[in-house]
Each structure stands twice: as C-alpha cells, then as structure tokens.
Short mmCIF file of C-alpha atoms in Angstrom, two decimals:
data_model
loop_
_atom_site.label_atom_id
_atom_site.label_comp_id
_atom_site.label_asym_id
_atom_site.label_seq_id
_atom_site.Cartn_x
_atom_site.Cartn_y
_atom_site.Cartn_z
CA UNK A 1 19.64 0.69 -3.19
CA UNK A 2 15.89 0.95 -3.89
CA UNK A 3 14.27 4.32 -4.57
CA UNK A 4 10.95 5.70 -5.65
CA UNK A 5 9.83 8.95 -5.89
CA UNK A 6 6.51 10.43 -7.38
CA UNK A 7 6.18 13.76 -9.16
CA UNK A 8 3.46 15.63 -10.68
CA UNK A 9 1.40 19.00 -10.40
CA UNK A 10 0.61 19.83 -6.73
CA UNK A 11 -2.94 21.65 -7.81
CA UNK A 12 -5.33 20.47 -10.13
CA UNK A 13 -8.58 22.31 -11.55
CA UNK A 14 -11.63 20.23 -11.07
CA UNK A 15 -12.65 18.21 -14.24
CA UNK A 16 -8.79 17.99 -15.15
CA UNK A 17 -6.70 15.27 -15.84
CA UNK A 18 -3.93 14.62 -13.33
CA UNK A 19 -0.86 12.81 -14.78
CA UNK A 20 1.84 11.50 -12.01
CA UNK A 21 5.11 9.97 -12.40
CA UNK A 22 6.90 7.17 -10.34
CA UNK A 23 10.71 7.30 -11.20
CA UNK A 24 12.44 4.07 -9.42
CA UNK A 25 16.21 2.76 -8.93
CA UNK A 26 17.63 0.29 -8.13
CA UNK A 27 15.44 -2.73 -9.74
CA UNK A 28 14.21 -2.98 -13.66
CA UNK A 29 10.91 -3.50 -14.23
CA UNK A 30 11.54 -6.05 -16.78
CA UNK A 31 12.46 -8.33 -14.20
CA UNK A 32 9.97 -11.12 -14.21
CA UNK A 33 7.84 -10.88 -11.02
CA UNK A 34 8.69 -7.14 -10.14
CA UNK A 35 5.42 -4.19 -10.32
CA UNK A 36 5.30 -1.22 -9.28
CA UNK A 37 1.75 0.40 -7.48
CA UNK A 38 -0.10 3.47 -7.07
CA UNK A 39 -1.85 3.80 -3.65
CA UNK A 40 -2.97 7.27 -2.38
CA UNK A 41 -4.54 8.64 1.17
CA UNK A 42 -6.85 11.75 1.56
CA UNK A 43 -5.73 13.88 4.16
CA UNK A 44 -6.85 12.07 7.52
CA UNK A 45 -8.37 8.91 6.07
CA UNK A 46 -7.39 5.82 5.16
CA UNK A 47 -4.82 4.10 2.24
CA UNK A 48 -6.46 3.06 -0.73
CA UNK A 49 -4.67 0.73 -3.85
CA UNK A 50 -5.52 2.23 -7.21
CA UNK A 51 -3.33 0.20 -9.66
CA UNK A 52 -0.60 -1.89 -10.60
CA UNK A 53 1.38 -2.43 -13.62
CA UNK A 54 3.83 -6.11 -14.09
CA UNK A 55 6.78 -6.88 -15.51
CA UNK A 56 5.11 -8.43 -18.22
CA UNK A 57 2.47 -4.96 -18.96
CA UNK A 58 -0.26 -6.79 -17.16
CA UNK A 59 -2.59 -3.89 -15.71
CA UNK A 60 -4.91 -3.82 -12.84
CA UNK A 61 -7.26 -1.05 -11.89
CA UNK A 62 -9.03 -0.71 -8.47
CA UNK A 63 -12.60 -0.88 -9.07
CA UNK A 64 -14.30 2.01 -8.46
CA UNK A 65 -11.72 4.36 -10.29
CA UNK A 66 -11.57 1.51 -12.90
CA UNK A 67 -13.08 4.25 -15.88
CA UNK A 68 -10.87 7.03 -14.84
CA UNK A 69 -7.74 5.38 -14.28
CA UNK A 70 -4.42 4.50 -17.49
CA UNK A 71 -1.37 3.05 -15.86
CA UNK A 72 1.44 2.73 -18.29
CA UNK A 73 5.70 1.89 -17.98
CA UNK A 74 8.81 3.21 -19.34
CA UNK A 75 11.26 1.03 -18.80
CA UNK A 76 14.16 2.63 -20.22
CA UNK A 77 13.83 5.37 -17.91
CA UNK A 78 12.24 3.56 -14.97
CA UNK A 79 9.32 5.27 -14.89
CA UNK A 80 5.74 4.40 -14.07
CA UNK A 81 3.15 6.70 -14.92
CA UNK A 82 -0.22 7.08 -13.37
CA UNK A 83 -3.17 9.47 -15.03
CA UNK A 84 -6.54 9.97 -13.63
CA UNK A 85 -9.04 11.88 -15.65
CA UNK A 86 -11.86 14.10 -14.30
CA UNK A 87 -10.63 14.83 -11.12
CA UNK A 88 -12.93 16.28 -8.33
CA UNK A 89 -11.98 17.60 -5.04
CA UNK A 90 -12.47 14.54 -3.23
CA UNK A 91 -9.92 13.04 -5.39
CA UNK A 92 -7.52 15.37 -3.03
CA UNK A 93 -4.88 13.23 -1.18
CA UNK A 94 -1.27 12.09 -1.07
CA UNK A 95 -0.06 9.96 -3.88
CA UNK A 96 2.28 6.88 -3.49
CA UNK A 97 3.51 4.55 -5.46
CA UNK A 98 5.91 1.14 -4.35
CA UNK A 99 7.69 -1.48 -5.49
CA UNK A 100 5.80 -5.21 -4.97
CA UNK A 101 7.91 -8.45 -5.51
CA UNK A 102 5.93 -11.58 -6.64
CA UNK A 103 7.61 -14.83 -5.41
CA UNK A 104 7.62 -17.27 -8.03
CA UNK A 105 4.42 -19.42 -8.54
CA UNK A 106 2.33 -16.28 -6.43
CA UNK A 107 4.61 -18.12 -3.58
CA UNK A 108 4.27 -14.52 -2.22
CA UNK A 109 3.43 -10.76 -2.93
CA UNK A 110 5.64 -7.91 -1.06
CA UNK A 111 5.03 -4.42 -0.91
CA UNK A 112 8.65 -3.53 -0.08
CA UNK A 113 9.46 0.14 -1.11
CA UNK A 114 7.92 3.48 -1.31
CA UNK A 115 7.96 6.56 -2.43
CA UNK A 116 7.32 9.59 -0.06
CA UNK A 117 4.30 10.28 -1.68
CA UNK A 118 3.20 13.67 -3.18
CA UNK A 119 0.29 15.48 -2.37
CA UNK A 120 -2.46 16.25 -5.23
CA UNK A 121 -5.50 18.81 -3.96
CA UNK A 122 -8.06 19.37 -6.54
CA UNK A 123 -9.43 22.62 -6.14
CA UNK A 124 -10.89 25.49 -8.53
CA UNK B 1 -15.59 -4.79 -4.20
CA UNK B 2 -14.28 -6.67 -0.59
CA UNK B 3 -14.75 -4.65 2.72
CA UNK B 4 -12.01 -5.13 5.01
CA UNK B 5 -12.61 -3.96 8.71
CA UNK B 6 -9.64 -3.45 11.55
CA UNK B 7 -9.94 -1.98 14.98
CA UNK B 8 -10.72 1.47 15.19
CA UNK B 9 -8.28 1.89 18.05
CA UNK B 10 -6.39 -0.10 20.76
CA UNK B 11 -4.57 0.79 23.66
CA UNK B 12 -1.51 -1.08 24.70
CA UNK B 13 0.99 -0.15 28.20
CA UNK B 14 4.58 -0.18 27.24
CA UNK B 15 5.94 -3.60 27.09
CA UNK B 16 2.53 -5.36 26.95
CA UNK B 17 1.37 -7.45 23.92
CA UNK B 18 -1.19 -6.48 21.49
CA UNK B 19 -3.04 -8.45 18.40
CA UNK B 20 -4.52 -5.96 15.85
CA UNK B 21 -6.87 -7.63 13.48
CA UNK B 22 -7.50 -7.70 9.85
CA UNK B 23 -11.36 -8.95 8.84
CA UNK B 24 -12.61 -9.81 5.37
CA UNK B 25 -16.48 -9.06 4.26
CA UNK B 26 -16.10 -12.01 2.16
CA UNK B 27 -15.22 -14.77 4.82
CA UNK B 28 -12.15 -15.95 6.28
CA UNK B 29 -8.67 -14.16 5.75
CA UNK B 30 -6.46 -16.91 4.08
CA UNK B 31 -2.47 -17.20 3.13
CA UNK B 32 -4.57 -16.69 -0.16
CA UNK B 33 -4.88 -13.21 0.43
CA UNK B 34 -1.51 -12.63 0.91
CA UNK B 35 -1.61 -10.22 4.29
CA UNK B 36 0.17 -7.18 4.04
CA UNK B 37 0.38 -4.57 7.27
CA UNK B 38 1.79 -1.29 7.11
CA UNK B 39 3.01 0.84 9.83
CA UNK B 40 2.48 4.66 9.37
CA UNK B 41 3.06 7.91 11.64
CA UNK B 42 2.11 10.89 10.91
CA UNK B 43 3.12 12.76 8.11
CA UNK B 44 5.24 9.82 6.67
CA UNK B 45 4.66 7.24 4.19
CA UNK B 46 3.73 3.81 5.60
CA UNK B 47 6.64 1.67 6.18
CA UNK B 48 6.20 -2.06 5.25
CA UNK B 49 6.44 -4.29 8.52
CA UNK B 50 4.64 -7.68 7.24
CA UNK B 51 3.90 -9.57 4.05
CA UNK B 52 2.19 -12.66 2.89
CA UNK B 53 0.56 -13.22 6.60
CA UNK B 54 3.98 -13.84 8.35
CA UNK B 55 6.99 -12.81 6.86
CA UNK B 56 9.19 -10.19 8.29
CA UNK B 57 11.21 -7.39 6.24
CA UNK B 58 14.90 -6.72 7.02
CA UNK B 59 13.72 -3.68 9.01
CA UNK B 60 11.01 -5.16 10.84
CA UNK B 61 11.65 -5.47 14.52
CA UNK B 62 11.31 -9.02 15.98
CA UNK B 63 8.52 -8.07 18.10
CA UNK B 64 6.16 -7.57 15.27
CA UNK B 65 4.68 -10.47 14.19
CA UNK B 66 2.24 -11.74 11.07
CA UNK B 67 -0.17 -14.78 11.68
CA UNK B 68 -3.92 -15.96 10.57
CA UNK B 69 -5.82 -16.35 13.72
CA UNK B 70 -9.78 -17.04 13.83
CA UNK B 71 -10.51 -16.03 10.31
CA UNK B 72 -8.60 -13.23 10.51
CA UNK B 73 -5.04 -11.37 9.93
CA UNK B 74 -3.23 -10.86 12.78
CA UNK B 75 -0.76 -8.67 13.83
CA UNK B 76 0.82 -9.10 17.31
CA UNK B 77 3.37 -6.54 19.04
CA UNK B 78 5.23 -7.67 22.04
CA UNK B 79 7.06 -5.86 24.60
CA UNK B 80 5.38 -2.62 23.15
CA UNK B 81 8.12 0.42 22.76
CA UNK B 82 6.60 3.92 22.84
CA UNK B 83 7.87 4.36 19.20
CA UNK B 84 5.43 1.98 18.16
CA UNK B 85 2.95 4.50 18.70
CA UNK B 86 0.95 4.49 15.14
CA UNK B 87 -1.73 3.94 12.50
CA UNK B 88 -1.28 -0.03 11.38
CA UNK B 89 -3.04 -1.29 7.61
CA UNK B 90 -3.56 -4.37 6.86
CA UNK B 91 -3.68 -4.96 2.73
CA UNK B 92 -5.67 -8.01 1.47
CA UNK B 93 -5.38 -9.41 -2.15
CA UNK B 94 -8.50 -10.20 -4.10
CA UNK B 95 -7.03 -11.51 -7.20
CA UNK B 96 -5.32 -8.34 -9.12
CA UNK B 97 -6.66 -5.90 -6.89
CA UNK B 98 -5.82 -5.40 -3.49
CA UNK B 99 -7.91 -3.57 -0.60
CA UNK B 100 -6.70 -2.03 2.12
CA UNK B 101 -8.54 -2.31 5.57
CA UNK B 102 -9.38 1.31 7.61
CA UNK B 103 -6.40 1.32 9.76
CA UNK B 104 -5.84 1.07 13.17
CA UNK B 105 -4.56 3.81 15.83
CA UNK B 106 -2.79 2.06 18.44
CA UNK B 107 -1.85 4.45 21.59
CA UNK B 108 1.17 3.19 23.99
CA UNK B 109 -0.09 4.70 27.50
#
C-alpha cells in the first residue's frame, strides 16, 4: 500500500525559510523510474508543480521559484524534503507532494499517489 | 514558462456527456506532453483520474476518458453522476517541468 504524507510548520514569518517533509511507503525511491513531487495550491486558486526529485538524484525546479527552491532525498527513511527560502505571504497555500512512475524509455509519466497536503500560511 | 488554458466552467445535466479541454500556449498538446487530469473537490487533495493522454488508473471510473482532440487534451465524462461534481486539472510536461492548466469547475444541474 502506497502512502505519502507531508509535514512541516503550519506558520511561517515572512522572509523565513520553510522546510517540508514528504515521508512515503510502500515504494523505494531507488527504484529506477520512481520520483516523488512537490505541487502546492493557494487557498482558492489553482495547482501549481514546484519540483521533482528521481530515482537517480536528478532535480527539477519549476521556473519561477527556481532561486528559492532545494529538493533533496533520504532514502533510508523514505523521505523527500522540500525547502523554500524567503517566504512571503503569497507563498501561503496547501502543500502536496506525490508519487510519479516513469514507464521505461519516457513510455509514460503517472502521477499516481498523494499526500493530503498540509497547509503553510506565511504571515508576520 | 508554457501557459496552459482550460475552461473556466461547464455545465453538464446528469447523464449527459461532457469534453473538458486542456490548451497549450506553445502549440498543439501532443502524447509528448504526457496529459495528466486531476479530479479535485473541495477541501481534498486531487485524485489522479488520467495519465499520459489516455490511460485510466485502477480507480478511475470507465466513464472518464483521456484523448488528444484538435490540438488539445481532452477529457470526456459520459453518463455524468452528480458525484462528479468538481474542479478538473489538466498537467502538461515541458521537458522536466510540468505546468498545470487553471482548472475547470464543472456543475452537474
């Protein structure tokens, strides 16, 4: 059975770095092809990718939060951990992360699990 | 960075069909971009329905169903069930990065 679940401080001061976890079951992250992803939605609006971190440490940053953003693994404890520095209050939203599958030869890319999300405001 | 545009809103009678759509600023929507769409009610994290244009999850109802049509992702619900009542994403791949579109409210009335 697949599981993800984020964690992290549910108020952060403006300027502050916010550091979130993504502790997972049920798959390794060594396996070749697996990822795991950090998405987020402000309250009312729409989903938005951040990152994504691969089997193989391959990192990918969404472009506009490319600066702020450090995705990093730890695979012993199945954990994925997401930090964003110099947060504002428009950086208030719910965080996700989820598990994507890459078929072999990019045959196909699945978003197939999620977390429940947690819920970051940025506020002074 | 890629702009990717869906309906606003639709409005769909129970057990009628529906097509949501899934547009790229950068031309057409191919397999290439690896289609994605999301179902998500409120207050609950979105619940994967579609990926790579046409392929269904274990959970995914069989009315719910993936294609490219005209350029575009597609998403087509038929024989609409009041449950299906919800805000649909689409999620396009760009090479590393993915972008999600702005989500569609579809209303069964």
């Amino acid at each position: 059975q697949v599981t993800l679940g984020e964690s992290g401080p549910a108020l952060v001061k403006p300027t502050q770095t916010l550091t979130l976890t993504c502790t997972f079951s049920g798959f390794s992250l060594t396996t070749s092809g697996m990822s795991v992803s950090w998405f987020r939605q402000p309250p009312g609006k729409a989903l938005e990718w951040l990152a994504r971190i691969d089997w193989d440490d391959d990192k990918y940053y969404t472009t506009s939060l490319r600066t702020r953003l450090t995705i990093s693994k730890d695979t012993s404890n199945n954990q994925v951990v997401l930090s964003m520095t110099n947060m504002d209050p428009v950086d208030t939203a719910t965080y996700y992360c989820a598990r994507m599958q890459r078929g072999t030869s990019g045959s196909y890319f699945n978003f197939d699990y999620w977390g429940q999300g947690t819920l970051v405001t940025v506020s002074s | 960075q890629a702009v990717v545009t869906q309906e606003p809103s639709l409005t769909v009678s129970p057990g009628g069909t529906v097509t949501l759509t899934c547009a790229a600023s950068t031309g057409a929507v191919t397999s290439g971009h690896y289609p994605n769409w999301f179902q998500q009610k409120p207050g609950q994290a979105p619940r994967p329905l579609i990926y790579s244009t046409n392929n269904k999850h274990s959970w995914t109802p069989a009315r719910f169903s993936g294609s490219l049509l005209g350029g575009k992702a597609a998403l087509t619900l038929s024989g609409v069930q009041p449950e299906d009542e919800a805000e649909y994403y689409c999620l396009l791949y760009y090479g590393g990065y993915w972008v999600f579109g702005g989500g569609t409210k579809l209303t069964v009335l």
